[in-house]
Coordinates of C-alpha atoms in Angstrom, one line a residue:
X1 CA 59.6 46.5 35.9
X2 CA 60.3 48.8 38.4
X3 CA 63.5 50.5 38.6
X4 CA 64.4 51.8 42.2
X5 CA 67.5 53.7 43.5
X6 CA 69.5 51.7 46.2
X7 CA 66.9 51.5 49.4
X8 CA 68.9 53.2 52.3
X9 CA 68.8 52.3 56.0
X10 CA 66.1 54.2 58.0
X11 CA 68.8 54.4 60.9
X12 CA 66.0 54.3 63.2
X13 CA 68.0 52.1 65.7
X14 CA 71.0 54.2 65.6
X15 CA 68.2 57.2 67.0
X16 CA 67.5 55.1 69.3
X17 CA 71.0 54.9 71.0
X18 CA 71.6 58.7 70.5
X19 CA 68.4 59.7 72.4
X20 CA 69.0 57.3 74.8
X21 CA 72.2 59.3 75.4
X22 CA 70.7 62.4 74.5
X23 CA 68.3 61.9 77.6
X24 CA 71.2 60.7 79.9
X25 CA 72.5 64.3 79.3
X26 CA 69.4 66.0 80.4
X27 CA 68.1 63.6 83.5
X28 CA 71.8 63.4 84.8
X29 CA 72.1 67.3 84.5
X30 CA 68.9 67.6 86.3
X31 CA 70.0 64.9 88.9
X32 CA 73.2 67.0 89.4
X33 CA 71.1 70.4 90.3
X34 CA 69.0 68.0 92.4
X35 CA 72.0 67.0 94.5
X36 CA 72.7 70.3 94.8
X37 CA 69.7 71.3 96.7
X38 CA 69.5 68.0 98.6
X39 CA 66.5 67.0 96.5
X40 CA 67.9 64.1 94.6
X41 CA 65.8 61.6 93.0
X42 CA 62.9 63.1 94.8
X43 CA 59.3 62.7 92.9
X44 CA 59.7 66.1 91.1
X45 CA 62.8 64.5 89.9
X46 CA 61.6 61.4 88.6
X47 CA 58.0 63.1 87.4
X48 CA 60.0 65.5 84.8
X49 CA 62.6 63.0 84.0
X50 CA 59.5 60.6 82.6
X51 CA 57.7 63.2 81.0
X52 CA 60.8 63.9 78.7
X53 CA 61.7 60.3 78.4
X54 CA 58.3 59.6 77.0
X55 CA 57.4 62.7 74.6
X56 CA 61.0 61.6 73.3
X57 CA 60.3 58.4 72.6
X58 CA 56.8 58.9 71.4
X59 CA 58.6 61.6 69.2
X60 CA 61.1 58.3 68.2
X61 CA 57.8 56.4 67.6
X62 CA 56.2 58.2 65.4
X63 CA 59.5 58.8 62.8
X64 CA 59.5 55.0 62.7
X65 CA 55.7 54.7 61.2
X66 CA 55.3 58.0 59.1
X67 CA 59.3 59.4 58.3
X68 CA 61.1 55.9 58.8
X69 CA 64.2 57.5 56.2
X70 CA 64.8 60.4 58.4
X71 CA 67.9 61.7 59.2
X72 CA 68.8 59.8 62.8
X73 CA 70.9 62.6 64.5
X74 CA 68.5 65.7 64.8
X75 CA 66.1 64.6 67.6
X76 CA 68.8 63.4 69.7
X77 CA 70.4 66.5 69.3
X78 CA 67.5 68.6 70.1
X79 CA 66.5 66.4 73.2
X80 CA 69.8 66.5 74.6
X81 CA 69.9 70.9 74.3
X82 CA 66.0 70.9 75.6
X83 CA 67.1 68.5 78.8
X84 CA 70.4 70.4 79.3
X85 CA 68.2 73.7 78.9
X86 CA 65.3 72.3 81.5
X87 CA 68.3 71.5 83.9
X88 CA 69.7 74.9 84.0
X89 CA 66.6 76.5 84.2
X90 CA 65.4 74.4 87.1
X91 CA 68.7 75.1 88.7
X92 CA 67.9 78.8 88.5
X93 CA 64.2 78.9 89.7
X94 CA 63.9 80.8 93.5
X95 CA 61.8 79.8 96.6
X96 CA 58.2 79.3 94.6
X97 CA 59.4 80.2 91.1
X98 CA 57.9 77.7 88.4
X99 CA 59.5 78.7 85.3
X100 CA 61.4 75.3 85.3
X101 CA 58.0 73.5 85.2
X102 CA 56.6 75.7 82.9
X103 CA 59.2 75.6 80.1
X104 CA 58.9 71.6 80.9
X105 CA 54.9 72.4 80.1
X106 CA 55.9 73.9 76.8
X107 CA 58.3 71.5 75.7
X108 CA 55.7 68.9 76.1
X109 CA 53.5 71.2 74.1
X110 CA 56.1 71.9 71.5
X111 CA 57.1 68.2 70.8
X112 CA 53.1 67.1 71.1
X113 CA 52.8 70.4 68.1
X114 CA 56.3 69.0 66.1
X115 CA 54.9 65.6 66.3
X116 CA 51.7 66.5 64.2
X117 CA 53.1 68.5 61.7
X118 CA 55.4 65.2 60.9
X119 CA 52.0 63.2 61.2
X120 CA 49.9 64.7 59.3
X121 CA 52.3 66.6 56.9
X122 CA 52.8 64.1 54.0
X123 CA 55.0 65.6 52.0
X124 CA 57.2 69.2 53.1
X125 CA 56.0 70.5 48.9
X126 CA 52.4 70.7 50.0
X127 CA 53.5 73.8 51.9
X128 CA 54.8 75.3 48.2
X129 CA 50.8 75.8 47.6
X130 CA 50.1 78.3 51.1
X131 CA 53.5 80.9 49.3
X132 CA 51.2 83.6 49.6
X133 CA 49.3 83.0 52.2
X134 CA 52.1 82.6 54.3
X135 CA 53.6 85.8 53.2
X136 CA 49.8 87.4 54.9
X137 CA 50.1 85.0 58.0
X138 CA 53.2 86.5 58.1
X139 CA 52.3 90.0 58.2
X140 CA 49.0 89.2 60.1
X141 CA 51.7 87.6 63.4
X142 CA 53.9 90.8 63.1
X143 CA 51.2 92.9 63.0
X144 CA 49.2 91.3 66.5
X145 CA 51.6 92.7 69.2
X146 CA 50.6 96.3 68.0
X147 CA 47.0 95.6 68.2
X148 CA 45.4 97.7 71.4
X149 CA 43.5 94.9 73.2
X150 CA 45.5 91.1 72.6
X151 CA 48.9 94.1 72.9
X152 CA 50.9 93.2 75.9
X153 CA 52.7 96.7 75.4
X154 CA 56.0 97.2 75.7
X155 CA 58.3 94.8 78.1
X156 CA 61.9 95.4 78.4
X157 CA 61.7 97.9 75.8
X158 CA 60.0 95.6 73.3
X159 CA 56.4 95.0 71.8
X160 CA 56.6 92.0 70.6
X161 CA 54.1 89.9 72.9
X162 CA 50.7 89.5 72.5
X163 CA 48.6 88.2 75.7
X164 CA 46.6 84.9 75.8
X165 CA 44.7 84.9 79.1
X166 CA 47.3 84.5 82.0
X167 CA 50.3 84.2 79.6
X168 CA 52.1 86.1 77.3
X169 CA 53.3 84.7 73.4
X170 CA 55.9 86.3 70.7
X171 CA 54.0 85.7 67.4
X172 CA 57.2 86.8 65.8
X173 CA 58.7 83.4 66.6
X174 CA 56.0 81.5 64.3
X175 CA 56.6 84.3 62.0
X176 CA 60.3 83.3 61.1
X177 CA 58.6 80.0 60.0
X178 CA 56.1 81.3 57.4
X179 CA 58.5 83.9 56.1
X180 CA 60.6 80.6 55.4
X181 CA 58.0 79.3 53.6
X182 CA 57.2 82.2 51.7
X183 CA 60.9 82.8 50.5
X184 CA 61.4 79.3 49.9
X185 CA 58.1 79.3 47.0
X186 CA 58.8 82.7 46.1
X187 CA 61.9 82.2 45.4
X188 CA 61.9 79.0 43.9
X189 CA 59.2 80.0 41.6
X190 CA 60.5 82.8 40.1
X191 CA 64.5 82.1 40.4
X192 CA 64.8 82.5 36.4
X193 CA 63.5 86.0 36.6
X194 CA 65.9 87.1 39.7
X195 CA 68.9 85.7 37.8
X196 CA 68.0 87.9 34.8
X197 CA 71.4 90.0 33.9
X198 CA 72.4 94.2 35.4
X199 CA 75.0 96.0 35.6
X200 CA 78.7 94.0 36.0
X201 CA 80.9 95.9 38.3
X202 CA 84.6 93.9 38.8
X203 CA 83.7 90.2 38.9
X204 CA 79.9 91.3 40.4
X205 CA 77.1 90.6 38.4
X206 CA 74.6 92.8 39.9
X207 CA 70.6 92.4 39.2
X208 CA 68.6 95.1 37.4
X209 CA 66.8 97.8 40.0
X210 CA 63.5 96.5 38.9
X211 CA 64.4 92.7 40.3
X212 CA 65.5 93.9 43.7
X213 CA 61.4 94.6 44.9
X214 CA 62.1 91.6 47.1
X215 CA 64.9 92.3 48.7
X216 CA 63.8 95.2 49.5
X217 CA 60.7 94.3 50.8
X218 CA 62.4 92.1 53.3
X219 CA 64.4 95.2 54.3
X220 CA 61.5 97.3 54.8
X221 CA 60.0 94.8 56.8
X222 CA 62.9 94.1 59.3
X223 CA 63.3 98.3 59.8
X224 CA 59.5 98.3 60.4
X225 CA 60.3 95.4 63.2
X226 CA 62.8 97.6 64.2
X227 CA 60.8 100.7 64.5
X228 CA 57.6 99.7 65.7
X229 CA 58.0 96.8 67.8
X230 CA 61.8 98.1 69.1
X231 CA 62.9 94.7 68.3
X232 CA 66.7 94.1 66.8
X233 CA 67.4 91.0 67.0
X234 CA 63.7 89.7 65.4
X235 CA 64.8 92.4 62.7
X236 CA 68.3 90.9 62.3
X237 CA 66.8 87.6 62.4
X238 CA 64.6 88.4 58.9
X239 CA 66.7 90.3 56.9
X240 CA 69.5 88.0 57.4
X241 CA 67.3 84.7 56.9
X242 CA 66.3 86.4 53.3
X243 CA 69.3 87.1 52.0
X244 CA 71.5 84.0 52.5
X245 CA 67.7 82.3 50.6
X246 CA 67.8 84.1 47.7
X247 CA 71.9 83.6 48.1
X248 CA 71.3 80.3 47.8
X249 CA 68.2 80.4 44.7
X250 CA 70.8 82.3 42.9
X251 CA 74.4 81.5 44.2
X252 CA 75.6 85.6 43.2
X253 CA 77.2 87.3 46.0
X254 CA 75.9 90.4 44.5
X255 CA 72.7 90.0 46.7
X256 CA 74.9 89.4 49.8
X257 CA 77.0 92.4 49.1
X258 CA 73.6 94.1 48.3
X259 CA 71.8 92.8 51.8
X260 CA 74.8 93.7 54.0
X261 CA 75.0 97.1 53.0
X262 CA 71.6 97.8 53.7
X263 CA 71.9 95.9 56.7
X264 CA 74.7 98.3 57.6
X265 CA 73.2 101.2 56.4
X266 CA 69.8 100.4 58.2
X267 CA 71.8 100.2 61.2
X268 CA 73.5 102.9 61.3
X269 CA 70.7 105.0 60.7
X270 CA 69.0 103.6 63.5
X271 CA 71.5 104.0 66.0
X272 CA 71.3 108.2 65.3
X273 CA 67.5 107.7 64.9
X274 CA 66.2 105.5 67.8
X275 CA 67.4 105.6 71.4
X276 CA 67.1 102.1 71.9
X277 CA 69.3 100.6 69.2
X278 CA 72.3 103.5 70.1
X279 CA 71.9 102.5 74.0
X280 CA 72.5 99.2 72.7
X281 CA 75.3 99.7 70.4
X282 CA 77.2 102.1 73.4
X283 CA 76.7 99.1 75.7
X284 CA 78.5 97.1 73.6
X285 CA 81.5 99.9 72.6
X286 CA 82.2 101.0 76.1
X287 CA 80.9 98.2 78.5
X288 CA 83.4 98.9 80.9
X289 CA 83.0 102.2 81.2
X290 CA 81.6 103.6 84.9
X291 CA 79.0 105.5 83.7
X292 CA 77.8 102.6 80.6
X293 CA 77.6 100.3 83.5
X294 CA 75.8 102.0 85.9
X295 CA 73.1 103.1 83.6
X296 CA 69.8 101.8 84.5
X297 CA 68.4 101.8 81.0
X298 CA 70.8 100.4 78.4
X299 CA 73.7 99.8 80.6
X300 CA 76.1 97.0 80.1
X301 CA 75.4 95.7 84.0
X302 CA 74.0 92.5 82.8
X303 CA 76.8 92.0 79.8
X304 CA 79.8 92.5 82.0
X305 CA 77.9 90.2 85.2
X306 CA 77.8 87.5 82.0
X307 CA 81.7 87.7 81.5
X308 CA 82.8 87.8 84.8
X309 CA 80.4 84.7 85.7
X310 CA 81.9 83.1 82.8
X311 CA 85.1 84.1 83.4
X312 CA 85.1 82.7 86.9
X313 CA 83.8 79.1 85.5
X314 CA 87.3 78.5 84.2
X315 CA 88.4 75.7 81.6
X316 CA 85.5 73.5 83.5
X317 CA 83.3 75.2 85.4
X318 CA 82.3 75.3 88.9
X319 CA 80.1 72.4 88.3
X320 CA 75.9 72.7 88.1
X321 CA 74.7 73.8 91.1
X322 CA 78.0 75.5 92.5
X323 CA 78.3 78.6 90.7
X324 CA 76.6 82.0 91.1
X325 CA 74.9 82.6 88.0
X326 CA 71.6 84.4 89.0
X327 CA 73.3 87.2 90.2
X328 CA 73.0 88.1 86.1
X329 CA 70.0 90.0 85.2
X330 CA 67.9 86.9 83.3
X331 CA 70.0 84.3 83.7
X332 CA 67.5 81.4 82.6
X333 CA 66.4 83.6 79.2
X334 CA 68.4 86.0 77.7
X335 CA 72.0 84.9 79.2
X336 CA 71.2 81.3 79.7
X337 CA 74.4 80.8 77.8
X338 CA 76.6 82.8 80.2
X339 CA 74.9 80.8 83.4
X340 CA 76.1 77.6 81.3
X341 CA 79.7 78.8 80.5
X342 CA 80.1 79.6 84.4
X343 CA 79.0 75.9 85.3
X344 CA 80.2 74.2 82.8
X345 CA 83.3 76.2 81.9
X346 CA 84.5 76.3 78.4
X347 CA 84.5 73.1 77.3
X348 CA 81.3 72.2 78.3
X349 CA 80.4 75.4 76.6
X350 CA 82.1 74.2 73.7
X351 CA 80.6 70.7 73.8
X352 CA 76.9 73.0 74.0
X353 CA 78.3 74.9 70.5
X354 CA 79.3 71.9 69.0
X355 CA 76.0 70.0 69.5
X356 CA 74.0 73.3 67.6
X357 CA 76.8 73.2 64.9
X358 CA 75.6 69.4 64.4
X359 CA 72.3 70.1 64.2
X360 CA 72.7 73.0 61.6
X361 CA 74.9 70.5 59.4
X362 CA 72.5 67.8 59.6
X363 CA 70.0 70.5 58.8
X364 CA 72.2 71.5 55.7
X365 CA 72.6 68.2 54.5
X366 CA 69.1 67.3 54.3
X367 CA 68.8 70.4 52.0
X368 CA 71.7 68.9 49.7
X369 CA 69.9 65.9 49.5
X370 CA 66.6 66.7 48.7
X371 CA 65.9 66.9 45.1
X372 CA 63.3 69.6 44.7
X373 CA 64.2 73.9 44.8
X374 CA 61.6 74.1 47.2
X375 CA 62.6 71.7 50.1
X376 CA 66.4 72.7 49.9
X377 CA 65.7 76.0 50.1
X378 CA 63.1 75.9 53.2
X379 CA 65.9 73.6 54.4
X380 CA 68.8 75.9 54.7
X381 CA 66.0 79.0 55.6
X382 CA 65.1 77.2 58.5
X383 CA 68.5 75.7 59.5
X384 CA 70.2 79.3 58.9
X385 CA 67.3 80.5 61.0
X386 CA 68.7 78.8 63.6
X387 CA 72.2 79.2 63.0
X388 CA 71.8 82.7 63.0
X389 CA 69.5 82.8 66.4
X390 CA 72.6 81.2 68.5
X391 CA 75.1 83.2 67.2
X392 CA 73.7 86.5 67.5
X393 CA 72.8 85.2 70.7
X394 CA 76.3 83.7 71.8
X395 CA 77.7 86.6 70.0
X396 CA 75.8 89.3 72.7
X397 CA 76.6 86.9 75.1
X398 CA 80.6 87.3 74.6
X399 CA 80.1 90.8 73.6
X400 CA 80.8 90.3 70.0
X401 CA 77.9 92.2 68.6
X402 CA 75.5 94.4 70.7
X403 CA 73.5 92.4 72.7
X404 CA 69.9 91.2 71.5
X405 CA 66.5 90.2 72.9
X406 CA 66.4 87.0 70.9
X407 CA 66.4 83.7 72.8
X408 CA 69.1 81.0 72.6
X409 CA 67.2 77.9 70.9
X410 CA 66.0 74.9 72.8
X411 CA 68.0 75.9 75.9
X412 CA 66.4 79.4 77.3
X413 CA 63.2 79.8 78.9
X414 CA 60.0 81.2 76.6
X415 CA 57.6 79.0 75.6
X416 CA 56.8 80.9 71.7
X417 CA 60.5 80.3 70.8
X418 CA 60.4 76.6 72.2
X419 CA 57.4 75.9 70.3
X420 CA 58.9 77.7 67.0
X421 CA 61.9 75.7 67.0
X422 CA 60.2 72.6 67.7
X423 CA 58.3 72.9 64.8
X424 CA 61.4 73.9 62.5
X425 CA 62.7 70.6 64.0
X426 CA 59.3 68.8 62.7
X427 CA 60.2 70.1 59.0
X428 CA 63.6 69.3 58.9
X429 CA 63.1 65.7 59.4
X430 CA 60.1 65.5 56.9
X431 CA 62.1 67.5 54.6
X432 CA 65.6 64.4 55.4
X433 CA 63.2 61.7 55.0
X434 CA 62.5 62.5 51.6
X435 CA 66.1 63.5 51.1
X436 CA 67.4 60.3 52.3
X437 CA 64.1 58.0 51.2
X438 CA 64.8 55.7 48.2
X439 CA 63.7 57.2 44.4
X440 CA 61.3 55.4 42.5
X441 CA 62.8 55.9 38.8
X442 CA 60.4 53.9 36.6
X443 CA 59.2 55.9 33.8
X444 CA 55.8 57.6 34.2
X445 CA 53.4 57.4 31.2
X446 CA 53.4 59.7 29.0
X447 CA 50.1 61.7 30.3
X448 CA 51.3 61.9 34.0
X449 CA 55.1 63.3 32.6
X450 CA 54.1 67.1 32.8
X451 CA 52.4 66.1 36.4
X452 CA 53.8 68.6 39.4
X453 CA 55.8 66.7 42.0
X454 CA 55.2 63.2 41.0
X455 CA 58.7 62.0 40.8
X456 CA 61.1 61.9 43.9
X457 CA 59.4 61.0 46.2
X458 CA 60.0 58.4 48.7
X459 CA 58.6 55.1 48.2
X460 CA 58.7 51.9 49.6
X461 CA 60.5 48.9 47.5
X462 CA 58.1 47.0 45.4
X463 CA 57.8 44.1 43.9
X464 CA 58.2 43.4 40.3
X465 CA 55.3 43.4 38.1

C-alpha cells in the first residue's frame, strides 16, 4: 500500500488573488504617470497594461499544469516590482525615447524564457548533471565581452557588453546563474572533503590550505572581473554569492571570515591599483566635497543629485509624475531606486524593500524545504544572488558603500538583467514545488534502493493497490 506524506494545498487560488493585486500595483502606477501627462487610459495605456496582464496569467497558467505545489507568493511579488518598474521607467522616457517599451519587450521575453525553463524543466536535480559544464559556460559568458568583434568595448567605464545586431547584452547576468549551478553540484558533491579538519584558532575551525582551491578560485575569478572587464559590482556579486554557498554546504564561519578578508584585501589592493575602483571609493568618502563633485569622471554628481531628489520626496513623496527625478544622471537604470524614493517618499520606498525582502524569504524557505543538498543550496545561491544585487544596489544608492554599476532587480531598465532574474524566478518555483509537493514514502525494492534521486520527489496521491 502506498504510504504518502500529508498532500498539501497547491495555493494556486491564493496566486491568483495576489497577482491580481500584484497587477493592480503596476497598471494603477502606470495609470498615475498617464495622468500626469494627460495621456490616461489612452491605447498605449491599455496596450501595455494587457500585455502584462496576460504573460502574468499565462505565467499563473502554466504553475497550475506543470508546478501546481509551488510556493503562491513569488510571481506576485515579482509582477508587482516588474509593473512598478515599467511604470517608473515610462514616467522617465523623453519626447521619442522608447526605453519604456523596450524593457516592456524584454519582460515579455524574460517571462515567455522563465515560463519554459518551468515547462520543460522536470525536476531542478537534472541540472546537478551540467556541474561542469556550467562552471565552462560560465567562463565562456565572462570571457565574450573581451572578444574583439561581438566586444561592445568599454561603456561607462565597463566591458561588460557584448553586441547582438542593434542591441547590446551583459553575458555576466546569465553568468551569476551557471556559477549557481556550479557551486551548488560542486559543493554538494564534495561537502565531506571541504569539512575535512585544519588548524583550530579560538573557537574557529579553519580548513587545511590544500581544501581552500575553491575558494580561491572564486576569488581569482571576481579580481579578474574586476581587472579586465572594470566591473565591481559583477565582481562583488561572485565572490559574495560563493561564500555564503559553501557557508551554507559547511555551516563554519571560518570560510566567511576567510572570504571577507580576501574580499577586503582584494579591495584594497585595487583601490591603490586601478583608477577606477579608487575614483569610486573617493566618491563615496568625500561626496560632498567641491572638487569630488564636480569631477567629470568619478564624481559623486549623480550620488548627491540621488539624495537630494530623495530627500525632497519626504515621508511620501511628491507623487508619480510630480517629482524631478531625471535631473539624476540614469535615473531609469542605475538610480531607479532614488527616482522611486523621491515619488514615492519613504514609505513607499519602504513598501518597495519590503516586497524584495518577501521574495528573498520565500526564496529561503523553499531551500529549507527541499530535501536534497543540491536544490537547497542552488536555492539560497540564487536567492542571495538577489539579495545581494538590491543591497549593493540600495546601499550605492544611499551612499552606504561605493556606488556600483549593477542593476536593481526587476525594477531598472536592461533587458540581460531582466531576463537573468526572470529565469532565477523560473527555478525558484520549480525548486518550492518540490519542496512543498507531497513525498511518496513507500519503500522502493530492494534493486532501485541505491537508485540516484528516486525518493522525494513530488507525486500525485494514488490509489491503493
Amino acid at each position: 500500500m502506498s504510504q504518502l506524506s500529508t498532500i498539501p494545498k497547491p495555493r494556486r487560488n491564493v496566486e491568483l488573488l495576489l497577482l491580481a493585486l500584484a497587477l493592480a500595483v503596476g497598471v494603477g502606477a502606470n495609470m498615475m504617470v498617464g495622468v500626469d501627462k494627460a495621456k490616461a487610459f489612452d491605447s498605449d495605456f491599455w496596450f501595455q497594461s494587457s500585455l502584462l496582464a496576460v504573460a502574468a496569467l499565462a505565467f499563473h497558467l502554466v504553475l497550475r499544469i506543470r508546478a501546481k505545489y509551488a510556493d503562491p507568493v513569488i510571481l506576485p511579488l515579482v509582477v508587482a516590482l516588474n509593473g512598478l518598474g515599467l511604470a517608473m521607467i515610462h514616467r522617465l522616457d523623453a519626447p521619442g525615447d522608447d526605453t519604456g517599451n523596450n524593457q516592456l519587450r524584454w519582460t515579455l521575453i524574460a517571462m515567455a524564457v522563465a515560463i519554459a525553463v518551468i515547462w520543460f524543466l522536470k525536476d531542478h536535480r537534472m541540472l546537478r548533471r551540467f556541474t561542469y559544464i556550467s562552471l565552462a559556460v560560465s567562463a565562456l559568458l565572462l570571457i565574450l565581452p573581451l572578444v574583439p568583434g561581438i566586444s561592445a568595448g568599454e561603456i561607462l567605464g565597463a566591458r561588460v557588453w557584448i553586441r547582438l545586431g542593434p542591441m547590446t547584452f551583459q553575458p555576466g547576468e546569465i553568468a551569476k546563474i551557471t556559477l549557481a549551478i556550479f557551486f551548488a553540484g560542486y559543493l554538494s558533491s564534495n561537502r565531506d572533503l571541504i569539512l575535512l579538519a585544519g588548524r583550530k584558532i579560538g573557537p574557529l575551525q579553519f580548513p587545511r590550505f590544500k581544501d581552500m582551491g575553491p575558494m580561491i578560485t572564486a576569488w581569482l575569478v571576481s579580481i579578474g572581473v574586476l581587472i579586465f572587464q572594470r566591473d565591481l559590482g559583477s565582481s562583488v556579486l561572485f565572490f559574495g554569492l560563493f561564500i555564503v554557498m559553501i557557508y551554507v554546504a559547511t555551516s563554519r564561519i571560518s570560510w566567511v571570515v576567510i572570504g571577507v578578508a580576501l574580499l577586503v584585501g582584494g579591495g584594497f589592493v585595487a583601490s591603490k591599483v586601478f583608477s577606477h575602483v579608487g575614483l569610486r571609493i573617493d566618491g563615496w568618502l568625500n561626496a560632498f566635497t567641491e572638487e569630488v563633485y564636480g569631477r567629470q569622471f568619478g564624481g559623486s554628481y549623480q550620488i548627491v543629485e540621488g539624495l537630494f531628489g530623495m530627500a525632497s520626496g519626504g515621508l511620501v513623496g511628491t507623487g508619480l509624475g510630480q517629482g524631478r527625478p531625471n535631473l539624476v544622471p540614469f535615473a531609469n537604470s542605475d538610480m531607479i531606486i532614488a527616482s522611486l524614493g523621491e515619488e514615492l517618499g519613504l514609505i513607499g520606498l519602504f513598501a518597495v524593500v519590503m516586497m524584495y525582502l518577501l521574495l528573498f524569504t520565500r526564496g529561503f524557505r523553499a531551500a529549507l524545504g527541499t530535501r536534497d543538498a543540491f536544490g537547497k543550496l542552488l536555492a539560497c545561491g540564487l536567492s542571495f544572488a538577489v539579495a545581494l544585487q538590491c543591497f549593493v544596489v540600495i546601499g550605492g544608492v544611499t551612499r552606504l558603500i561605493p556606488l556600483t554599476g549593477l542593476t536593481t532587480p526587476f525594477l531598472a531598465a536592461g533587458g540581460s538583467s531582466l531576463l537573468a532574474n526572470w529565469i532565477i524566478v523560473g527555478l525558484l518555483l520549480m525548486i518550492s514545488h518540490t519542496a512543498r509537493g507531497p513525498v511518496d514514502t513507500t519503500p522502493l525494492p530492494p534493486s532501485d534502493e541505491t537508485a540516484p534521486d528516486a525518493t522525494n520527489k513530488p507525486t500525485e496521491a494514488v490509489k491503493p493497490l
